[in-house]
Coordinates of C-alpha atoms in Angstrom, one line a residue:
M26 CA -120.7 -37.6 -73.3
S27 CA -123.2 -35.1 -72.3
N28 CA -122.5 -32.7 -69.4
A29 CA -126.1 -32.0 -68.6
T30 CA -128.4 -34.5 -67.0
P31 CA -131.7 -34.7 -68.8
K32 CA -135.0 -34.8 -66.9
G33 CA -136.3 -37.6 -69.0
Y34 CA -135.7 -39.7 -72.1
S35 CA -136.1 -38.4 -75.7
V36 CA -138.7 -39.6 -78.1
T37 CA -136.0 -41.5 -79.9
Q38 CA -134.7 -43.2 -76.7
I39 CA -138.2 -44.2 -75.8
A40 CA -139.0 -45.6 -79.3
L41 CA -135.7 -47.5 -79.3
H42 CA -136.5 -48.9 -75.8
W43 CA -139.9 -50.2 -76.8
G44 CA -138.8 -51.3 -80.3
V45 CA -136.0 -53.4 -78.9
A46 CA -138.3 -54.8 -76.2
A47 CA -140.8 -55.9 -78.9
L48 CA -138.1 -57.4 -81.0
I49 CA -136.7 -59.3 -78.1
A50 CA -140.1 -60.6 -77.1
G51 CA -140.5 -61.8 -80.7
Q52 CA -137.2 -63.6 -80.5
Y53 CA -138.3 -65.5 -77.4
I54 CA -141.8 -66.3 -78.7
F55 CA -140.8 -67.4 -82.2
K56 CA -137.5 -69.2 -81.4
D57 CA -138.7 -72.7 -82.2
S58 CA -138.1 -72.5 -85.9
I59 CA -134.4 -71.5 -85.6
A60 CA -133.8 -73.9 -82.8
G61 CA -135.1 -76.7 -85.0
A62 CA -133.1 -75.6 -87.9
W63 CA -129.9 -75.3 -85.8
S64 CA -130.6 -78.9 -84.5
K65 CA -130.9 -80.1 -88.1
V66 CA -127.7 -78.3 -89.1
R67 CA -125.8 -79.9 -86.2
Q68 CA -127.1 -83.3 -87.4
G69 CA -126.1 -82.7 -91.0
V70 CA -129.7 -82.7 -92.1
S71 CA -131.1 -80.0 -94.4
Y72 CA -134.1 -78.0 -93.3
D73 CA -136.9 -76.3 -95.2
F74 CA -137.1 -72.6 -95.5
D75 CA -139.2 -71.0 -92.8
P76 CA -139.7 -67.2 -92.7
L77 CA -139.5 -67.4 -88.9
I78 CA -135.8 -68.5 -89.2
L79 CA -135.1 -65.5 -91.4
A80 CA -137.0 -63.3 -89.1
H81 CA -135.0 -64.5 -86.1
V82 CA -131.6 -63.9 -87.9
V83 CA -132.6 -60.5 -89.2
G84 CA -134.2 -59.6 -85.9
G85 CA -131.0 -60.4 -84.1
G86 CA -129.0 -58.1 -86.4
L87 CA -131.6 -55.4 -86.1
I88 CA -131.6 -55.6 -82.3
L89 CA -127.8 -55.2 -82.3
A90 CA -128.0 -52.1 -84.6
L91 CA -130.8 -50.5 -82.4
V92 CA -128.9 -51.3 -79.2
V93 CA -125.7 -49.7 -80.6
W94 CA -127.8 -46.6 -81.6
R95 CA -129.5 -46.5 -78.1
L96 CA -126.1 -46.8 -76.4
A97 CA -124.7 -44.0 -78.6
L98 CA -127.7 -41.8 -77.6
R99 CA -127.2 -42.6 -74.0
L100 CA -123.5 -41.7 -74.1
K101 CA -124.2 -38.5 -76.0
R102 CA -127.4 -37.3 -74.3
G103 CA -127.2 -39.0 -70.9
A104 CA -130.0 -40.5 -68.9
P105 CA -132.3 -39.0 -66.3
P106 CA -131.3 -39.4 -62.7
P107 CA -132.9 -42.1 -60.5
P108 CA -135.8 -41.0 -58.4
A109 CA -134.8 -39.0 -55.4
N110 CA -136.4 -41.4 -53.0
E111 CA -134.6 -44.5 -54.4
P112 CA -132.2 -46.0 -51.8
G113 CA -128.5 -45.9 -52.7
P114 CA -128.0 -49.6 -53.1
L115 CA -131.0 -49.7 -55.5
K116 CA -129.6 -46.8 -57.5
T117 CA -126.4 -48.8 -57.9
L118 CA -128.3 -52.0 -58.8
S119 CA -130.4 -50.1 -61.3
H120 CA -127.2 -48.6 -62.9
V121 CA -125.6 -52.0 -63.2
A122 CA -128.7 -53.6 -64.5
H123 CA -129.1 -51.0 -67.3
W124 CA -125.5 -51.5 -68.5
A125 CA -125.9 -55.3 -68.2
F126 CA -128.9 -55.0 -70.6
Y127 CA -126.7 -53.3 -73.2
A128 CA -124.0 -56.0 -72.7
L129 CA -126.3 -59.0 -72.7
I130 CA -128.4 -57.8 -75.7
A131 CA -125.3 -57.1 -77.7
A132 CA -123.7 -60.4 -76.7
M133 CA -126.8 -62.3 -77.5
S134 CA -126.9 -60.8 -81.0
V135 CA -123.2 -61.4 -81.7
T136 CA -123.2 -65.0 -80.4
G137 CA -126.4 -65.8 -82.4
L138 CA -124.9 -64.4 -85.6
A139 CA -121.6 -66.2 -85.0
A140 CA -123.4 -69.4 -84.4
W141 CA -125.7 -69.1 -87.4
F142 CA -123.3 -67.7 -90.0
G143 CA -120.0 -69.1 -88.6
D144 CA -121.3 -72.4 -87.4
V145 CA -119.6 -71.7 -84.1
V146 CA -121.0 -74.3 -81.6
V147 CA -119.5 -72.5 -78.6
A148 CA -121.3 -69.3 -79.7
A149 CA -124.6 -71.2 -79.8
Q150 CA -124.0 -72.6 -76.3
V151 CA -123.1 -69.1 -75.0
H152 CA -126.2 -67.7 -76.7
N153 CA -128.4 -70.2 -74.8
V154 CA -126.8 -69.3 -71.5
L155 CA -127.2 -65.6 -72.2
K156 CA -130.8 -66.2 -73.1
V157 CA -131.5 -67.3 -69.6
A158 CA -129.6 -64.4 -68.0
L159 CA -131.4 -61.9 -70.2
L160 CA -134.7 -63.3 -69.4
A161 CA -133.9 -63.1 -65.6
L162 CA -132.9 -59.4 -66.1
I163 CA -136.1 -58.7 -68.0
V164 CA -138.2 -60.2 -65.2
L165 CA -136.3 -58.1 -62.6
H166 CA -136.7 -55.0 -64.8
V167 CA -140.5 -55.5 -65.2
L168 CA -140.9 -56.2 -61.5
A169 CA -139.1 -52.9 -60.7
V170 CA -142.1 -51.0 -62.1
P171 CA -144.7 -52.1 -59.5
F172 CA -142.0 -51.9 -56.8
H173 CA -141.3 -48.3 -57.7
R174 CA -145.1 -47.5 -57.9
L175 CA -146.3 -49.4 -54.8
V176 CA -143.3 -49.4 -52.4
L177 CA -141.3 -46.4 -53.3
K178 CA -144.4 -44.4 -54.3
N179 CA -142.8 -42.9 -57.4
N180 CA -143.8 -43.1 -61.0
V181 CA -140.5 -43.8 -62.7
M182 CA -142.3 -45.7 -65.5
V183 CA -143.7 -42.5 -66.9
R184 CA -140.2 -41.6 -68.1
M185 CA -140.4 -44.5 -70.7
I186 CA -143.8 -43.4 -71.8
R187 CA -143.7 -39.6 -72.0
P188 CA -140.6 -37.9 -73.5
E189 CA -138.9 -35.0 -71.8

């Protein structure tokens, strides 16, 4: 773990953040094909090949790999401190939310892969519950941007746009 606290995120950390965000958005937007295929598998009915099914499965594996990479970078390099004017409870909430992202995203990938490749029904059920939790966390994360800008009057978002 890094002893120094960086002022901002690196180019790699920023690229991983936005890359994972884009992949997750795609997973939500294009989930109907895999959901339909899973339903047919559960009914014992075959399904036709659909590239969106393959994209969802490969996307989930890629997301897991990128999140592990991002986590390793964070543990090695660290993360910038919260804005100075952020109240203590919000600093704690932010810290918990960021670690919850890592856990939820990794768990989503693992449960999805276990469901698809292992035919583990419980994993599919957990995957669906985690999907809602992750979506709620994403909404909270996105709403934090205007809150920081308009209420706290800081521009914390710039850290995910401009590297240190």
